[in-house]
Structure formats: C-alpha cells, structure tokens
Tab-separated table of C-alpha atoms in Angstrom:
chain	number	residue	atom	x	y	z
O	1	ASP	CA	-13.314	-19.758	2.300
O	2	ALA	CA	-10.714	-18.858	-0.292
O	3	GLY	CA	-9.943	-15.540	1.434
O	4	VAL	CA	-9.611	-12.233	-0.354
O	5	ILE	CA	-8.758	-12.798	-3.988
O	6	GLN	CA	-6.752	-10.253	-5.998
O	7	SER	CA	-5.680	-10.200	-9.604
O	8	PRO	CA	-3.402	-9.821	-11.273
O	9	ARG	CA	-0.553	-10.817	-8.793
O	10	HIS	CA	1.981	-8.926	-10.968
O	11	GLU	CA	1.536	-6.274	-13.575
O	12	VAL	CA	4.249	-4.612	-15.626
O	13	THR	CA	3.201	-1.804	-17.837
O	14	GLU	CA	4.522	1.333	-19.611
O	15	MET	CA	3.818	4.874	-18.455
O	16	GLY	CA	0.620	6.161	-19.839
O	17	GLN	CA	-1.156	2.785	-19.972
O	18	GLU	CA	-4.350	1.997	-18.098
O	19	VAL	CA	-4.067	-0.367	-15.195
O	20	THR	CA	-6.969	-2.259	-13.621
O	21	LEU	CA	-6.603	-4.197	-10.402
O	22	ARG	CA	-9.320	-6.479	-9.201
O	23	CYS	CA	-10.566	-7.790	-5.838
O	24	LYS	CA	-13.123	-10.309	-4.633
O	25	PRO	CA	-13.690	-9.918	-0.791
O	26	ILE	CA	-14.457	-12.714	1.576
O	27	SER	CA	-18.006	-13.764	1.272
O	28	GLY	CA	-20.236	-12.049	3.948
O	29	HIS	CA	-17.782	-9.194	4.534
O	30	ASN	CA	-19.426	-5.932	3.788
O	31	SER	CA	-16.497	-3.513	4.015
O	32	LEU	CA	-13.687	-3.467	1.443
O	33	PHE	CA	-10.500	-1.491	1.512
O	34	TRP	CA	-7.700	-0.659	-1.032
O	35	TYR	CA	-4.262	0.006	0.429
O	36	ARG	CA	-0.987	0.928	-1.376
O	37	GLN	CA	2.300	-0.187	0.086
O	38	THR	CA	5.676	1.472	-0.696
O	39	MET	CA	8.972	1.510	1.246
O	40	MET	CA	8.665	5.203	1.875
O	41	ARG	CA	5.078	5.584	2.847
O	42	GLY	CA	4.227	2.206	4.279
O	43	LEU	CA	0.584	1.022	4.109
O	44	GLU	CA	-1.567	3.863	2.892
O	45	LEU	CA	-5.374	3.637	2.794
O	46	LEU	CA	-6.591	4.701	-0.562
O	47	ILE	CA	-10.368	4.132	-0.283
O	48	TYR	CA	-12.854	2.040	1.498
O	49	PHE	CA	-16.445	0.821	0.791
O	50	ASN	CA	-19.203	-0.207	3.014
O	51	ASN	CA	-22.074	-2.102	1.496
O	52	ASN	CA	-20.689	-1.216	-1.967
O	53	VAL	CA	-20.778	2.503	-1.253
O	54	PRO	CA	-17.555	4.538	-1.130
O	55	ILE	CA	-17.260	5.914	2.361
O	56	ASP	CA	-13.844	7.634	2.384
O	57	ASP	CA	-11.712	8.252	-0.631
O	58	SER	CA	-9.548	10.919	0.934
O	59	GLY	CA	-6.431	8.712	0.400
O	60	MET	CA	-6.792	8.512	-3.367
O	61	PRO	CA	-3.761	10.338	-4.599
O	62	GLU	CA	-5.271	12.141	-7.605
O	63	ASP	CA	-7.810	12.033	-10.322
O	64	ARG	CA	-5.894	9.387	-12.217
O	65	PHE	CA	-6.990	6.938	-9.612
O	66	SER	CA	-10.635	5.580	-9.394
O	67	ALA	CA	-12.312	2.715	-7.652
O	68	LYS	CA	-15.615	1.008	-8.024
O	69	MET	CA	-17.546	-1.665	-6.235
O	70	PRO	CA	-20.563	-2.716	-8.535
O	71	ASN	CA	-21.607	-5.535	-6.239
O	72	ALA	CA	-20.765	-7.214	-2.936
O	73	SER	CA	-18.270	-9.562	-4.454
O	74	PHE	CA	-16.177	-7.426	-6.767
O	75	SER	CA	-14.154	-4.237	-6.678
O	76	THR	CA	-11.758	-2.599	-9.088
O	77	LEU	CA	-9.034	0.010	-8.650
O	78	LYS	CA	-8.122	1.808	-11.902
O	79	ILE	CA	-5.169	4.023	-12.684
O	80	GLN	CA	-5.334	5.955	-15.950
O	81	PRO	CA	-2.824	7.079	-17.064
O	82	SER	CA	-0.238	5.148	-15.021
O	83	GLU	CA	3.094	6.794	-14.026
O	84	PRO	CA	6.341	5.313	-12.754
O	85	ARG	CA	5.635	6.707	-9.242
O	86	ASP	CA	2.505	4.498	-9.089
O	87	SER	CA	4.820	1.459	-8.776
O	88	ALA	CA	3.876	-0.225	-5.503
O	89	VAL	CA	2.090	-3.254	-4.073
O	90	TYR	CA	-1.628	-2.691	-3.959
O	91	PHE	CA	-3.550	-4.656	-1.335
O	92	CYS	CA	-7.272	-5.185	-1.067
O	93	ALA	CA	-8.670	-6.146	2.317
O	94	SER	CA	-12.183	-6.850	3.734
O	95	LEU	CA	-13.958	-7.111	6.996
O	96	PHE	CA	-17.403	-7.628	8.420
O	97	SER	CA	-18.547	-4.255	9.646
O	98	GLY	CA	-18.380	-3.939	13.432
O	99	ALA	CA	-16.097	-6.979	13.824
O	100	ASN	CA	-13.056	-4.833	12.819
O	101	VAL	CA	-10.870	-7.844	11.936
O	102	LEU	CA	-9.276	-6.968	8.537
O	103	THR	CA	-8.092	-9.784	6.167
O	104	PHE	CA	-5.757	-8.976	3.366
O	105	GLY	CA	-5.524	-10.390	-0.151
O	106	ALA	CA	-2.035	-11.428	-1.488
O	107	GLY	CA	-1.564	-8.062	-3.154
O	108	SER	CA	-0.967	-6.929	-6.772
O	109	ARG	CA	2.610	-5.827	-7.530
O	110	LEU	CA	2.541	-2.992	-10.026
O	111	THR	CA	5.599	-1.791	-11.988
O	112	VAL	CA	5.231	1.193	-14.303
O	113	LEU	CA	8.173	1.629	-16.599
U	1	GLY	CA	-5.541	14.742	11.192
U	2	GLU	CA	-5.848	10.991	11.543
U	3	ASN	CA	-2.361	9.608	12.250
U	4	VAL	CA	-0.601	6.504	13.706
U	5	GLU	CA	3.015	6.958	14.596
U	6	GLN	CA	5.260	3.853	14.978
U	7	HIS	CA	8.774	3.559	16.437
U	8	PRO	CA	11.383	2.383	15.844
U	9	SER	CA	11.485	1.910	12.039
U	10	THR	CA	14.131	-0.818	12.438
U	11	LEU	CA	14.938	-2.960	15.420
U	12	SER	CA	17.716	-5.603	15.863
U	13	VAL	CA	17.610	-7.846	18.972
U	14	GLN	CA	19.610	-10.973	19.856
U	15	GLU	CA	17.736	-14.244	19.606
U	16	GLY	CA	16.104	-15.010	22.976
U	17	ASP	CA	15.880	-11.288	24.047
U	18	SER	CA	12.702	-9.180	24.077
U	19	ALA	CA	11.558	-6.747	21.430
U	20	VAL	CA	9.198	-3.794	22.022
U	21	ILE	CA	7.482	-1.694	19.320
U	22	LYS	CA	5.608	1.463	20.243
U	23	CYS	CA	2.764	3.372	18.580
U	24	THR	CA	0.764	6.542	19.188
U	25	TYR	CA	-2.498	7.494	17.715
U	26	SER	CA	-4.282	10.849	17.236
U	27	ASP	CA	-8.001	10.178	17.319
U	28	SER	CA	-9.287	9.749	20.896
U	29	ALA	CA	-12.317	7.909	19.593
U	30	SER	CA	-10.219	4.972	18.282
U	31	ASN	CA	-11.263	1.820	20.081
U	32	TYR	CA	-9.568	-1.014	18.234
U	33	PHE	CA	-5.825	-1.580	17.840
U	34	PRO	CA	-4.606	-4.509	15.755
U	35	TRP	CA	-0.993	-5.615	15.099
U	36	TYR	CA	-0.003	-7.236	11.785
U	37	LYS	CA	3.069	-9.154	10.778
U	38	GLN	CA	4.329	-9.145	7.246
U	39	GLU	CA	6.957	-11.559	6.066
U	40	LEU	CA	8.948	-10.893	2.987
U	41	GLY	CA	6.786	-10.943	-0.121
U	42	LYS	CA	3.668	-11.938	1.828
U	43	ARG	CA	0.538	-10.256	2.855
U	44	PRO	CA	0.132	-8.562	6.287
U	45	GLN	CA	-1.404	-10.989	8.831
U	46	LEU	CA	-3.154	-10.242	12.054
U	47	ILE	CA	-1.173	-11.527	15.055
U	48	ILE	CA	-2.880	-9.811	18.008
U	49	ASP	CA	-5.439	-7.098	18.629
U	50	ILE	CA	-6.743	-5.183	21.629
U	51	ARG	CA	-9.841	-3.108	22.205
U	52	SER	CA	-10.235	0.038	24.257
U	53	ASN	CA	-11.929	-1.586	27.165
U	54	VAL	CA	-8.843	-3.702	27.882
U	55	GLY	CA	-5.383	-2.544	29.111
U	56	GLU	CA	-3.320	-5.580	28.195
U	57	LYS	CA	-3.633	-8.791	26.222
U	58	LYS	CA	-1.322	-11.812	25.925
U	59	ASP	CA	-0.955	-14.644	23.470
U	60	GLN	CA	1.957	-16.851	24.237
U	61	ARG	CA	5.039	-14.879	23.571
U	62	ILE	CA	3.235	-11.802	22.266
U	63	ALA	CA	1.568	-9.165	24.400
U	64	VAL	CA	0.037	-5.725	23.658
U	65	THR	CA	-0.610	-2.974	26.117
U	66	LEU	CA	-2.818	0.079	25.608
U	67	ASN	CA	-2.704	3.417	27.512
U	68	LYS	CA	-5.890	5.332	26.354
U	69	THR	CA	-5.060	8.363	28.373
U	70	ALA	CA	-1.673	8.807	26.678
U	71	LYS	CA	-3.011	7.444	23.364
U	72	HIS	CA	-0.226	4.945	22.961
U	73	PHE	CA	0.015	1.139	22.625
U	74	SER	CA	2.900	-1.281	22.425
U	75	LEU	CA	3.764	-4.719	21.108
U	76	HIS	CA	6.068	-6.902	23.243
U	77	ILE	CA	7.651	-10.108	21.969
U	78	THR	CA	9.528	-12.214	24.513
U	79	GLU	CA	12.059	-14.900	23.921
U	80	THR	CA	12.471	-13.880	20.279
U	81	GLN	CA	13.119	-16.606	17.635
U	82	PRO	CA	14.463	-16.350	14.091
U	83	GLU	CA	10.943	-16.730	12.693
U	84	ASP	CA	9.955	-13.554	14.400
U	85	SER	CA	12.020	-11.525	11.857
U	86	ALA	CA	9.543	-9.644	9.729
U	87	VAL	CA	7.912	-6.182	9.385
U	88	TYR	CA	5.326	-5.376	12.093
U	89	PHE	CA	2.524	-2.798	11.593
U	90	CYS	CA	0.414	-1.225	14.257
U	91	ALA	CA	-2.932	0.133	13.373
U	92	ALA	CA	-5.920	1.997	14.863
U	93	SER	CA	-9.584	2.220	14.013
U	94	ILE	CA	-11.089	5.517	12.883
U	95	GLY	CA	-14.901	5.673	13.186
U	96	ASP	CA	-16.868	2.521	12.389
U	97	ASP	CA	-14.563	0.515	10.094
U	98	LYS	CA	-11.694	2.661	8.830
U	99	ILE	CA	-8.264	1.302	9.902
U	100	ILE	CA	-5.059	3.183	9.312
U	101	PHE	CA	-1.551	1.831	9.792
U	102	GLY	CA	1.743	2.965	11.221
U	103	LYS	CA	4.665	2.967	8.777
U	104	GLY	CA	6.026	-0.396	10.119
U	105	THR	CA	8.976	-1.718	12.104
U	106	ARG	CA	11.504	-3.974	10.457
U	107	LEU	CA	12.505	-6.506	13.222
U	108	HIS	CA	15.759	-8.417	12.745
U	109	ILE	CA	16.503	-11.411	15.138
U	110	LEU	CA	20.223	-11.838	15.387
U	111	PRO	CA	21.694	-15.320	15.828
C-alpha cells in the first residue's frame, strides 16, 4: 500500500487566496483525520470523518476552513480566504475504525505571505 | 474538556542514559494511548501503543506504563542513542476513533 497520500507537499500563496489541500487515505481505512501542526500549538485535530461523514469538526478554527469527503478515497481541506496565521503543516491521517492505529501522510506545508 | 498534557516540552539526556516523558489525560473513558516519534521534516510515526487493559508494554529499549486511576501514562527510553533525537508525542483516544495529541517533547541526545 502506498500509505496516506497528500498533495501538494508545499504551497506558498498570498493572503486572501484560496488554498485546497488533498488527501487519499489508505485503502480500507474508514476514518480520516485532518491535523494542523505549529510550533506553538503542536498537533491540533481540525476535523475527522467516519465512513465519509464528518463526525467532529470542533477543531476547525473558523468559517474560513471547510473540509469534505465525497468518497472513501478522497478528502479536501479548503481555506478561503487564507491568512498568514494559517501557515502550518497540515497532516492527513487515516485508520480502520476500531483498530485505532493512526497512519499519517507526509503533510502539506502551507506558507501564506 | 478533552485534553492531553505532556511534560517536559524539551529534554536533554546524555547518550546511554534513560529518558522519561509523562502525559496526563482528562477523559476517563479513553482506552487507547499511542506514542509517536517525529523526526525533523518527517511525518509522525507510531513507535508503541498501550490499551487500557494493560499496565505496561515493552518493545526493546522502549516501554510505556499506564496508570488509569491517576489518568497518566509515560514513555521510557533506555540506553538512549543519537537516533533517538526527535519530537515525541503522546496521544489518547476519545470515543470510538478520535485521537488527540499532547504538545510534544523535543528530545536531545547529547554525545
């Protein structure tokens, strides 16, 4: 298995632009997570899905952030409009529900100028 | 609310000595406690985990202990080596699948 696949690996954009991050979970995994990592706040859980349904989005910072999972093999995290404080590494992770073992993608490093 | 506290935030130990990282959690229903290691520029990777029906688990130089009554768990690394230098994260399960992380411990192994 190729593992959790994220794209892009790096994104540099200007304040106000829309950013879309993409994730393909491990085949057979039915829970998908989006985390944000910064030096100050560590690994924050933004949102997670189970069987493509959003279960807990309490970590989404504000309305500028949205996430979708249209099918079992694809999810997006969108920021519109982006701000410099959104600069971080965004990790997608997946697991098979009940097994608990969480596997991370390589991350998307976002820089908003 | 749901919370995982991790200490210390930075730890320096002499090569060959032991390192201990401690975490506490708030949800008494948590039943799964993984530890992740993150090397510079890489993704977090699972190194060991423990479930609530077990008090201790070992894997070579790494061990994890769990005290459910006190709601705390610890990572022990013995005979530390240069390649152990990394950031270590503890985590706890909340409900069925949700996993939340501590803020991390940056471990430096001194030559």
